Short mmCIF file of C-alpha atoms in Angstrom, two decimals:
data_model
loop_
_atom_site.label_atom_id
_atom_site.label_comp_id
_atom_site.label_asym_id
_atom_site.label_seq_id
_atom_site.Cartn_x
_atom_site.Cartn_y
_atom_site.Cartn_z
CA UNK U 969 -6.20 25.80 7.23
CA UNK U 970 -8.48 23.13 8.13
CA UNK U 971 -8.30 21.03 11.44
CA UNK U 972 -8.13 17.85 9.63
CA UNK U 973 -4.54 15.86 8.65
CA UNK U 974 -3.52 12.28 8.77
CA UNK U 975 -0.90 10.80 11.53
CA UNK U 976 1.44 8.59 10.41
CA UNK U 977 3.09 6.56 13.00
CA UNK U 978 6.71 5.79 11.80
CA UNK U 979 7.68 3.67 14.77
CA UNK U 980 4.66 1.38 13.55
CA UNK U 981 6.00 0.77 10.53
CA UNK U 982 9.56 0.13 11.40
CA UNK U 983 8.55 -2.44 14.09
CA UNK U 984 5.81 -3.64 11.56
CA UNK U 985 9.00 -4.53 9.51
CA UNK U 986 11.24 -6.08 12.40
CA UNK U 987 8.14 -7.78 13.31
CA UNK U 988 7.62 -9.38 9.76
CA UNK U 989 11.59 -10.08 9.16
CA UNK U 990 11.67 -11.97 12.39
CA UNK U 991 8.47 -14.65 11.56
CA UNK U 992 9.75 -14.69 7.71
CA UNK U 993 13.89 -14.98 8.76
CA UNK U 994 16.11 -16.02 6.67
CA UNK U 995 14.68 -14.75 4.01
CA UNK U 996 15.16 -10.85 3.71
CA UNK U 997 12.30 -8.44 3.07
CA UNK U 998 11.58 -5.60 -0.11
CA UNK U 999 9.13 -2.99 1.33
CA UNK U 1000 6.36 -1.67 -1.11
CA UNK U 1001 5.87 1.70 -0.58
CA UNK U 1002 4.43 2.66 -4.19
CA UNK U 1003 1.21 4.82 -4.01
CA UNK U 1004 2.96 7.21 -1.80
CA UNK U 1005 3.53 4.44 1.02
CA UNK U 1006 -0.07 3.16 0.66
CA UNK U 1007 -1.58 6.93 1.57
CA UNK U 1008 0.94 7.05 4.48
CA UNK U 1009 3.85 9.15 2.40
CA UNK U 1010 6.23 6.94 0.81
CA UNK U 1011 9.63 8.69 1.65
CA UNK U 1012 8.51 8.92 5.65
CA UNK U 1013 7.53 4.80 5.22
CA UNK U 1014 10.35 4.45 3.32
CA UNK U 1015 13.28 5.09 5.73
CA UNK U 1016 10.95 3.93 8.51
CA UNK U 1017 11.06 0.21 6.68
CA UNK U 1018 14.83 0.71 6.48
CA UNK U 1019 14.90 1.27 9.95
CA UNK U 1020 13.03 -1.78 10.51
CA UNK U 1021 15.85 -4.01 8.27
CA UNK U 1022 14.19 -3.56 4.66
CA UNK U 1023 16.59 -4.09 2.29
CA UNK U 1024 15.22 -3.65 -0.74
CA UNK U 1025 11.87 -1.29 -1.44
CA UNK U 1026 9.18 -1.05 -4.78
CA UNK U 1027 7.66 1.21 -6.29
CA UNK U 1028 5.21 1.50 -9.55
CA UNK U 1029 6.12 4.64 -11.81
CA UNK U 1030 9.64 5.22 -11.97
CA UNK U 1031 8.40 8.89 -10.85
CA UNK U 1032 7.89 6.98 -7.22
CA UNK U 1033 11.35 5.77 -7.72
CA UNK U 1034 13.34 9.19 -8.38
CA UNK U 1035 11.12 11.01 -5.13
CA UNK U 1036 12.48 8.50 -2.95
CA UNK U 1037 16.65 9.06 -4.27
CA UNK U 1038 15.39 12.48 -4.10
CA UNK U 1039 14.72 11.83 -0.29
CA UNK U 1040 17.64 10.00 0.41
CA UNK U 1041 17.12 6.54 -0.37
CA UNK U 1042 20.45 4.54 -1.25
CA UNK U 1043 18.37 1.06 -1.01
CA UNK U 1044 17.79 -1.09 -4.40
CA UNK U 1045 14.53 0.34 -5.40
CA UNK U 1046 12.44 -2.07 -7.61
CA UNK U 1047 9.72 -1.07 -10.42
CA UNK U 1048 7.77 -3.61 -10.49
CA UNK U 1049 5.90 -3.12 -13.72
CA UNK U 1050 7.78 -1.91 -17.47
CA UNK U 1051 7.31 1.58 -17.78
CA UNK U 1052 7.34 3.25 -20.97
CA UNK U 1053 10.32 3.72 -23.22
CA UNK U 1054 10.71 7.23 -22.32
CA UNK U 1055 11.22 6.78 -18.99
CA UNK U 1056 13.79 4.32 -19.06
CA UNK U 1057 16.53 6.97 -19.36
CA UNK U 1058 15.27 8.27 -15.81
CA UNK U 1059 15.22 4.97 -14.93
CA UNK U 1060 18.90 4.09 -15.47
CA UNK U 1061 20.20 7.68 -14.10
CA UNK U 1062 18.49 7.00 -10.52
CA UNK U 1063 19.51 3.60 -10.56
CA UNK U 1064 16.20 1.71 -10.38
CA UNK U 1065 15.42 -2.07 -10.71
CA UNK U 1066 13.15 -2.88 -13.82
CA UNK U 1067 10.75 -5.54 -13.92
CA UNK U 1068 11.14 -6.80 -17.76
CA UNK U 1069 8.40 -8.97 -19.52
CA UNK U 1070 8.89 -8.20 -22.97
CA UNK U 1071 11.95 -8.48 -25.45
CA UNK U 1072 11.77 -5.00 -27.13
CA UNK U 1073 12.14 -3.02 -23.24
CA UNK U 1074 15.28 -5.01 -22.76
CA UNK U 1075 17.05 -4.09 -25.50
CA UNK U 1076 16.19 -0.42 -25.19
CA UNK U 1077 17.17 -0.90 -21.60
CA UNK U 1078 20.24 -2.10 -22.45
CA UNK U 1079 21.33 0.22 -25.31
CA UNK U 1080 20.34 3.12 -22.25
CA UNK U 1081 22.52 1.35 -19.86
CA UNK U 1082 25.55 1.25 -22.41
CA UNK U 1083 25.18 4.84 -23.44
CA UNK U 1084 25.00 6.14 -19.57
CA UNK U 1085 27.74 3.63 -18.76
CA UNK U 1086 26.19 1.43 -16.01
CA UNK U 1087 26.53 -1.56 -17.61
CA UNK U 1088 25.86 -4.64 -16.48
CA UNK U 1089 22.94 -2.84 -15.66
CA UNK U 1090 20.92 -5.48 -13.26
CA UNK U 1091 16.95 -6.20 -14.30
CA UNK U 1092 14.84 -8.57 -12.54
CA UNK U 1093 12.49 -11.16 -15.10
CA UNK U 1094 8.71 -11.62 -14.17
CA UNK U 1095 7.56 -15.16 -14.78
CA UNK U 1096 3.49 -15.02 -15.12
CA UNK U 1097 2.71 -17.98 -13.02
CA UNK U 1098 -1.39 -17.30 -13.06
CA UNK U 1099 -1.65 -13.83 -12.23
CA UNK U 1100 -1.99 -12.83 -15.98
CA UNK U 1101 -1.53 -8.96 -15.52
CA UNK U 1102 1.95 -8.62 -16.81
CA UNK U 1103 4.75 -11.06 -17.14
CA UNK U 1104 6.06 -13.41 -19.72
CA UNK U 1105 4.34 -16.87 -19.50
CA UNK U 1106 7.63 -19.50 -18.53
CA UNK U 1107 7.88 -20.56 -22.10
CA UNK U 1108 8.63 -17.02 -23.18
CA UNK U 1109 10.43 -16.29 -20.47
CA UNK U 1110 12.83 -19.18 -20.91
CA UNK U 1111 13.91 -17.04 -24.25
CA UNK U 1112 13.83 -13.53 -22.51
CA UNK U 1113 16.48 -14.79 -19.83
CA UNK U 1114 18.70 -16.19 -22.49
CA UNK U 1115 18.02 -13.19 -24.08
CA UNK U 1116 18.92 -11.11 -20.75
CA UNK U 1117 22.18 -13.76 -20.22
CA UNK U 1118 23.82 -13.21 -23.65
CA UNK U 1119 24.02 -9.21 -23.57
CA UNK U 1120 26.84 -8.16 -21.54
CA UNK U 1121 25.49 -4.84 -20.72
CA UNK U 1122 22.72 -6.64 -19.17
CA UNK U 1123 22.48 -8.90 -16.16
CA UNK U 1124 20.08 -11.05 -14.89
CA UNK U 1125 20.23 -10.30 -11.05
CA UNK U 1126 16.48 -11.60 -10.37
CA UNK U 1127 13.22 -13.24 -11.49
CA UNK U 1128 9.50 -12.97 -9.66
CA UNK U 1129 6.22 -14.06 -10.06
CA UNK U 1130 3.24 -12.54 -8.27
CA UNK U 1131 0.21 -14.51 -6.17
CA UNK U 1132 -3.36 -13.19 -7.13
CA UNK U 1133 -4.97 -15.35 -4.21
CA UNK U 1134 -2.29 -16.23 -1.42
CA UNK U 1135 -4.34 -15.14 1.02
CA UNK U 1136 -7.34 -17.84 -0.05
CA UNK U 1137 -5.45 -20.41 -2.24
CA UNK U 1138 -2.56 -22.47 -0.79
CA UNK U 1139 -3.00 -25.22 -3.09
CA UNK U 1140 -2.60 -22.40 -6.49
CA UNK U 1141 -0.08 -20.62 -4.70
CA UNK U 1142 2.00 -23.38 -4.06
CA UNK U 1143 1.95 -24.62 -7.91
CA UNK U 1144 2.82 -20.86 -8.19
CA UNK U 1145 5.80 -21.30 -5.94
CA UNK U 1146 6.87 -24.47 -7.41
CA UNK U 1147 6.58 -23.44 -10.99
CA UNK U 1148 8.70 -20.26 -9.69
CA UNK U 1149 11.16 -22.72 -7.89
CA UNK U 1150 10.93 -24.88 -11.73
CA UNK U 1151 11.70 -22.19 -13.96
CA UNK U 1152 15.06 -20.89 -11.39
CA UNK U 1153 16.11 -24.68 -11.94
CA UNK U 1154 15.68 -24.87 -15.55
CA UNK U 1155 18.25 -21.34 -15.73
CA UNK U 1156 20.75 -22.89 -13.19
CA UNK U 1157 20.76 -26.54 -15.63
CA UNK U 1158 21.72 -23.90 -18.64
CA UNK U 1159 24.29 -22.02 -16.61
CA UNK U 1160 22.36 -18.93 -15.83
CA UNK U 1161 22.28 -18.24 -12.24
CA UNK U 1162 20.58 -15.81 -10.36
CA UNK U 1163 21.17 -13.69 -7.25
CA UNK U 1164 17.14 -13.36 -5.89
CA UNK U 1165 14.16 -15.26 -6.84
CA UNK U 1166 11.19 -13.49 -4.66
CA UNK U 1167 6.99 -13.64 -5.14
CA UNK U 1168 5.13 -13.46 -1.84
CA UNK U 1169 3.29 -10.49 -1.03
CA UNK U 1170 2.21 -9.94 2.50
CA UNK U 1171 0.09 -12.85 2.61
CA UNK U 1172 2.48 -15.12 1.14
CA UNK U 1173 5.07 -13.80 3.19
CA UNK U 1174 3.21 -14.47 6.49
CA UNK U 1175 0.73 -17.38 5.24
CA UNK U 1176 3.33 -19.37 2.87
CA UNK U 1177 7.25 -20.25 4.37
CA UNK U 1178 7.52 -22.18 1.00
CA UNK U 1179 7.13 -18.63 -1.03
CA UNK U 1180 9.82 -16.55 0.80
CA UNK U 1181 12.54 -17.51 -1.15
CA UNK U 1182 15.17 -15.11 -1.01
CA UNK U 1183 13.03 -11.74 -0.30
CA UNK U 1184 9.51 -10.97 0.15
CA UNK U 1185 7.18 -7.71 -1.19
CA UNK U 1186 5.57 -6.86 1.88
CA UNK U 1187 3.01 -3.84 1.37
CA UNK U 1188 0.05 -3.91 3.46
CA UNK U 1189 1.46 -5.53 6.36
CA UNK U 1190 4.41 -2.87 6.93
CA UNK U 1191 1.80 -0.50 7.40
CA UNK U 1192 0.02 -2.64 10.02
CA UNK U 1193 -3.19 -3.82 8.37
CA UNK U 1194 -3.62 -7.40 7.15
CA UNK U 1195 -5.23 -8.64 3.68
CA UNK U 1196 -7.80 -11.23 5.69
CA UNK U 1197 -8.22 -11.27 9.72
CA UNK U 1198 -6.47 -14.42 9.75
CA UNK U 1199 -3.24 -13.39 7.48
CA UNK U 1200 -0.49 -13.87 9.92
CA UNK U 1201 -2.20 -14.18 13.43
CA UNK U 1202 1.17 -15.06 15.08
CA UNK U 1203 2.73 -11.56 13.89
CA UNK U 1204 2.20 -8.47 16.12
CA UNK U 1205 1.21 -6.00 13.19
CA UNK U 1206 0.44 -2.20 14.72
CA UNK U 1207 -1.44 0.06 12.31
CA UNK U 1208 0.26 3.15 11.66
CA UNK U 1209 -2.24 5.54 10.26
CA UNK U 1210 -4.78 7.81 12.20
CA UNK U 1211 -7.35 10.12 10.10
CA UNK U 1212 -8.10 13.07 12.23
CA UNK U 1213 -10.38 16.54 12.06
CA UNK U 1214 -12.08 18.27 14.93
CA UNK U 1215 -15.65 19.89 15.38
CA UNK U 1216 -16.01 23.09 13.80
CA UNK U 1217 -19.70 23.84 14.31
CA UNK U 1218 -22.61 22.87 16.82
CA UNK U 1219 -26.46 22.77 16.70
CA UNK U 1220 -29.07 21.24 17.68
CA UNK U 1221 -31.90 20.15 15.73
CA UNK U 1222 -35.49 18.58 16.63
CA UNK U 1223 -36.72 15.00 15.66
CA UNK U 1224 -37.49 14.96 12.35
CA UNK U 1225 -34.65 16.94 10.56
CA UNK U 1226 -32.72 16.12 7.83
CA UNK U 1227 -29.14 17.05 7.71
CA UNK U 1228 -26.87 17.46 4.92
CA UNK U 1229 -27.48 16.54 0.56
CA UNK U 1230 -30.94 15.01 -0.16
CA UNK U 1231 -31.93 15.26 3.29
CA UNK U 1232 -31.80 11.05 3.37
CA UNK U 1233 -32.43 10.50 6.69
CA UNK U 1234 -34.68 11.99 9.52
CA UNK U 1235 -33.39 12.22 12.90
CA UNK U 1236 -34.94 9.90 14.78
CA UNK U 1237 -35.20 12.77 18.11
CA UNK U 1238 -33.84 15.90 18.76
CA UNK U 1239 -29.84 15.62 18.30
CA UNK U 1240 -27.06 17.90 18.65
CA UNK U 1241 -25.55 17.41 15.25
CA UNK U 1242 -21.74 19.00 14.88
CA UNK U 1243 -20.19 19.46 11.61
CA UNK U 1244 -16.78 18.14 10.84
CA UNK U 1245 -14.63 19.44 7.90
CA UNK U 1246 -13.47 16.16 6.15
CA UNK U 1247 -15.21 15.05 3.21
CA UNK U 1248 -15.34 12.81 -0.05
CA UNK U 1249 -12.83 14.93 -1.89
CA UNK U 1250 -10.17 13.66 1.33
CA UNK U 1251 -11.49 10.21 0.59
CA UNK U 1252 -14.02 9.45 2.94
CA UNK U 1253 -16.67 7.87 0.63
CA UNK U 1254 -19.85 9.06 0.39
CA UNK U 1255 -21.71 5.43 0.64
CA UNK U 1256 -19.91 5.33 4.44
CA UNK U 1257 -23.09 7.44 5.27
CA UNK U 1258 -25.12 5.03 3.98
CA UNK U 1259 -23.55 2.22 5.49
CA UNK U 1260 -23.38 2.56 9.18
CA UNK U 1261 -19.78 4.52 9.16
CA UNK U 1262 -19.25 5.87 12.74
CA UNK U 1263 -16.57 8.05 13.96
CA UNK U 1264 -14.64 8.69 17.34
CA UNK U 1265 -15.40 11.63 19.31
CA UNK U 1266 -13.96 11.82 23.24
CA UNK U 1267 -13.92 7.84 23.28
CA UNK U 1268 -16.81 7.19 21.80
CA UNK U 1269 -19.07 6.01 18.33
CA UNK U 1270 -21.13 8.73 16.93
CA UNK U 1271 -22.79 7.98 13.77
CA UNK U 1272 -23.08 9.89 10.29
CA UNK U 1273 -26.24 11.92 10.52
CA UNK U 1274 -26.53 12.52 6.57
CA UNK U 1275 -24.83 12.12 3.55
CA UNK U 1276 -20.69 12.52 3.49
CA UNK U 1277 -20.50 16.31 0.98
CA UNK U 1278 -17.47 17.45 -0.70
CA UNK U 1279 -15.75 18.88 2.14
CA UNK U 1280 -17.93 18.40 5.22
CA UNK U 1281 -19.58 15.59 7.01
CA UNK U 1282 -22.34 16.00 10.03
CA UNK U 1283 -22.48 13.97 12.85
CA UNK U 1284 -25.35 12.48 15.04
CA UNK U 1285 -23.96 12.88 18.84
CA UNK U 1286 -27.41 12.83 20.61
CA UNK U 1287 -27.83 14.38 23.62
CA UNK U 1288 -23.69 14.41 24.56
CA UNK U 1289 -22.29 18.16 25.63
CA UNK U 1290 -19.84 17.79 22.32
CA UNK U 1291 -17.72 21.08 21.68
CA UNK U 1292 -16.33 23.01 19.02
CA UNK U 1293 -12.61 21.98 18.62
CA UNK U 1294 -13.26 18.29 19.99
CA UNK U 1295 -10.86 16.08 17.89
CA UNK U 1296 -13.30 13.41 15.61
CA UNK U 1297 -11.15 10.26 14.87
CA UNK U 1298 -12.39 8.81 11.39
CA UNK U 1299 -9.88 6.14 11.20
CA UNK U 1300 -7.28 5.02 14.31
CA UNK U 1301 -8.01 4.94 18.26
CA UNK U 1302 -9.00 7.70 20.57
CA UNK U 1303 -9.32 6.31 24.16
CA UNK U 1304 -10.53 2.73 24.45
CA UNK U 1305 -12.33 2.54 20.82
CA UNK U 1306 -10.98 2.11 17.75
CA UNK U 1307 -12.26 2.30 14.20
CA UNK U 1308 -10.42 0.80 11.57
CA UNK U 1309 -9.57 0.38 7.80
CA UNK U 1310 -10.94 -3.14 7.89
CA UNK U 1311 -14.17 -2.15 9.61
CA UNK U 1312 -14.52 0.70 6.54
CA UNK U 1313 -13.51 -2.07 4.11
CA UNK U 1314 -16.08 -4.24 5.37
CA UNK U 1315 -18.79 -2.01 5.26
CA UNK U 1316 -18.00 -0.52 1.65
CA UNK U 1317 -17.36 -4.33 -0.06
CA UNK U 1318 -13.92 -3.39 -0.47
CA UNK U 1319 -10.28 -3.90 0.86
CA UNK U 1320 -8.67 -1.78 3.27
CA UNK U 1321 -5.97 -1.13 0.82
CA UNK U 1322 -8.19 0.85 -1.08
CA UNK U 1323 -9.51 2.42 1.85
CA UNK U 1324 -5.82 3.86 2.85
CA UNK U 1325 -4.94 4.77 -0.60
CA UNK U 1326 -7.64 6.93 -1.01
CA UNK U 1327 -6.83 9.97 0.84
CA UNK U 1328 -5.54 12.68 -0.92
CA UNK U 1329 -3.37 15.42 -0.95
CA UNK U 1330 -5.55 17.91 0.75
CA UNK U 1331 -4.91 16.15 3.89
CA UNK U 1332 -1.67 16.64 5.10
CA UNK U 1333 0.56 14.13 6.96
CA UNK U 1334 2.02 14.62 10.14
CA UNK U 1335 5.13 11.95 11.22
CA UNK U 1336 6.00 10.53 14.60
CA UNK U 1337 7.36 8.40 16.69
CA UNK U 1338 6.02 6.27 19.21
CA UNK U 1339 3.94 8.72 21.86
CA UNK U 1340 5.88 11.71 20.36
#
């Protein structure tokens, strides 16, 4: 087995949630923890956001749904896209939430319902407000609630929008919000009421007090990172994941060597260079190299000394007495230093939700609490 896992702390993400309840109060808050909990292991995040006073949670894939019944969840468990027809038996025997957008999944979610007897069987309507992934525009989705109103086996418990920019954009997200806010009017002048009307993410949660409504779909905060630096300055956010490995090998090379796959870049003077088993197939990208990526070794930055392989990356730690079994910190703190998902973001053009999705199932995950 290698030295190299991911730590997951769970009291992070529990007060991540108490923190975010508090600043977004009275409104209540749905915890996303499709993906498998954003790379941090969705049924560990999942009761760790209950802890923290989620009451509802989301997934994608009904699959994401049935692990976390499977692992004990009783909470209302939203999908938040349609998923396809054959799953929607699934769906109703583990007593998950659909997202509907189109006519034709309603009625085959309702003729499911009826035949497993769980009828009124509650959906939730998505009103595309500007997103334009998936929803039904309000027009349409004026029809599709009377739709959802008039079949008894059906009811209409909630309707959502999502925000594609709340985190840049307060003057679109607000028309979002208010054509949100329009359409929930428009259902309660025709008699149609409904229990929950929700659309921020974590940016609109934190950024927007106008989008809370009656929940919010808080992802990336929970698990302590923020969409931009500013998202939310006034909210303590604590970020739960740590990417760990250790040295497994030791040399040392002269100036002028060039470590690892097409031998990219020369050492600049001799170098003890130590070898760390975590590569691109665990999700460190290979451009990091490239980039100016650094890792944590005893408290301190080392950099990349050549190209991130498969399975293996090699380190530049100059002249420091660095020794086999010395734990390397990719992302999280060791000491005083920290690297982060944002600084790995930054430096790869990306977002640091990407950068936490990414690593796979060859790393395990190991859960605790606090110091623990």
């Amino acid at each position: 087995m290698r030295p190299s896992w991911i730590e997951v702390d769970l009291d992070a993400i529990e007060a991540n949630v108490r923190a975010i309840r508090a600043a977004i109060a009275p409104a209540d808050l749905c915890a996303v923890v499709k993906a498998d909990g954003y790379g941090h292991g969705d049924i560990a995040a999942a009761h760790a956001a209950m802890a923290g006073g989620a009451t509802w949670l989301a997934v994608a894939l009904v699959a994401e749904g049935v692990r976390l019944r499977e692992g004990g969840v009783d909470l209302p468990i939203l999908v938040l896209s349609e998923p396809l027809d054959e799953e929607i038996q699934a769906m109703v025997e583990w007593s998950l939430t659909p997202i509907v957008y189109r006519s034709g999944f309603i009625d085959a979610v309702a003729e499911i319902a009826q035949r497993e007897d769980t009828t009124p069987y509650p959906v939730h309507l998505k009103v595309d407000t500007g997103m334009h992934r998936v929803g039904a525009d309000p027009s349409t989705a004026i029809e599709l609630a009377r739709q959802i109103n008039a079949d008894e086996r059906l009811e209409l418990e909630g309707i959502s929008t999502h925000f594609p920019v709340a985190e840049a954009d307060r003057d679109f997200t607000a028309r979002q919000v208010a054509e949100l806010t329009e359409f929930r009017n428009r259902l309660a002048a025709e008699g149609i009421d409904v229990d929950y009307a929700h659309a921020a993410n974590t940016a609109g949660a934190l950024d927007h007090p106008d989008a809370r409504l009656d929940f919010a779909r808080v992802g990336i905060g929970i698990y302590g990172l923020r969409p931009t630096p500013e998202t939310g300055r006034g909210v303590e956010l604590v970020p739960a994941m740590r990417v760990v490995s250790a040295v497994t090998f030791v040399q040392r090379l002269p100036a002028g060597e060039r470590p690892s796959y097409g031998r990219v870049r020369p050492l600049p003077r001799p170098s003890t260079v130590v070898t760390v088993p975590l590569g691109y197939a665990d999700g460190v990208p290979r451009r990091l190299s490239e980039l100016g990526g650094e890792v944590l070794i005893r408290g301190r930055r080392y950099p990349f000394a050549g190209t991130v392989t498969m399975d293996q990356v090699v380190i530049d730690v100059g002249d420091d007495a660095i020794e086999v079994g010395d734990e390397v910190v990719f992302i999280g703190r060791q000491g005083t230093e920290e690297v982060t998902a944002t600084e790995w973001a930054d430096k790869l053009s990306t977002i640091n939700y990407e950068v936490v999705c990414q690593f796979g199932p060859r790393l395990p995950r190991r859960y605790f609490k606090g110091g623990s």
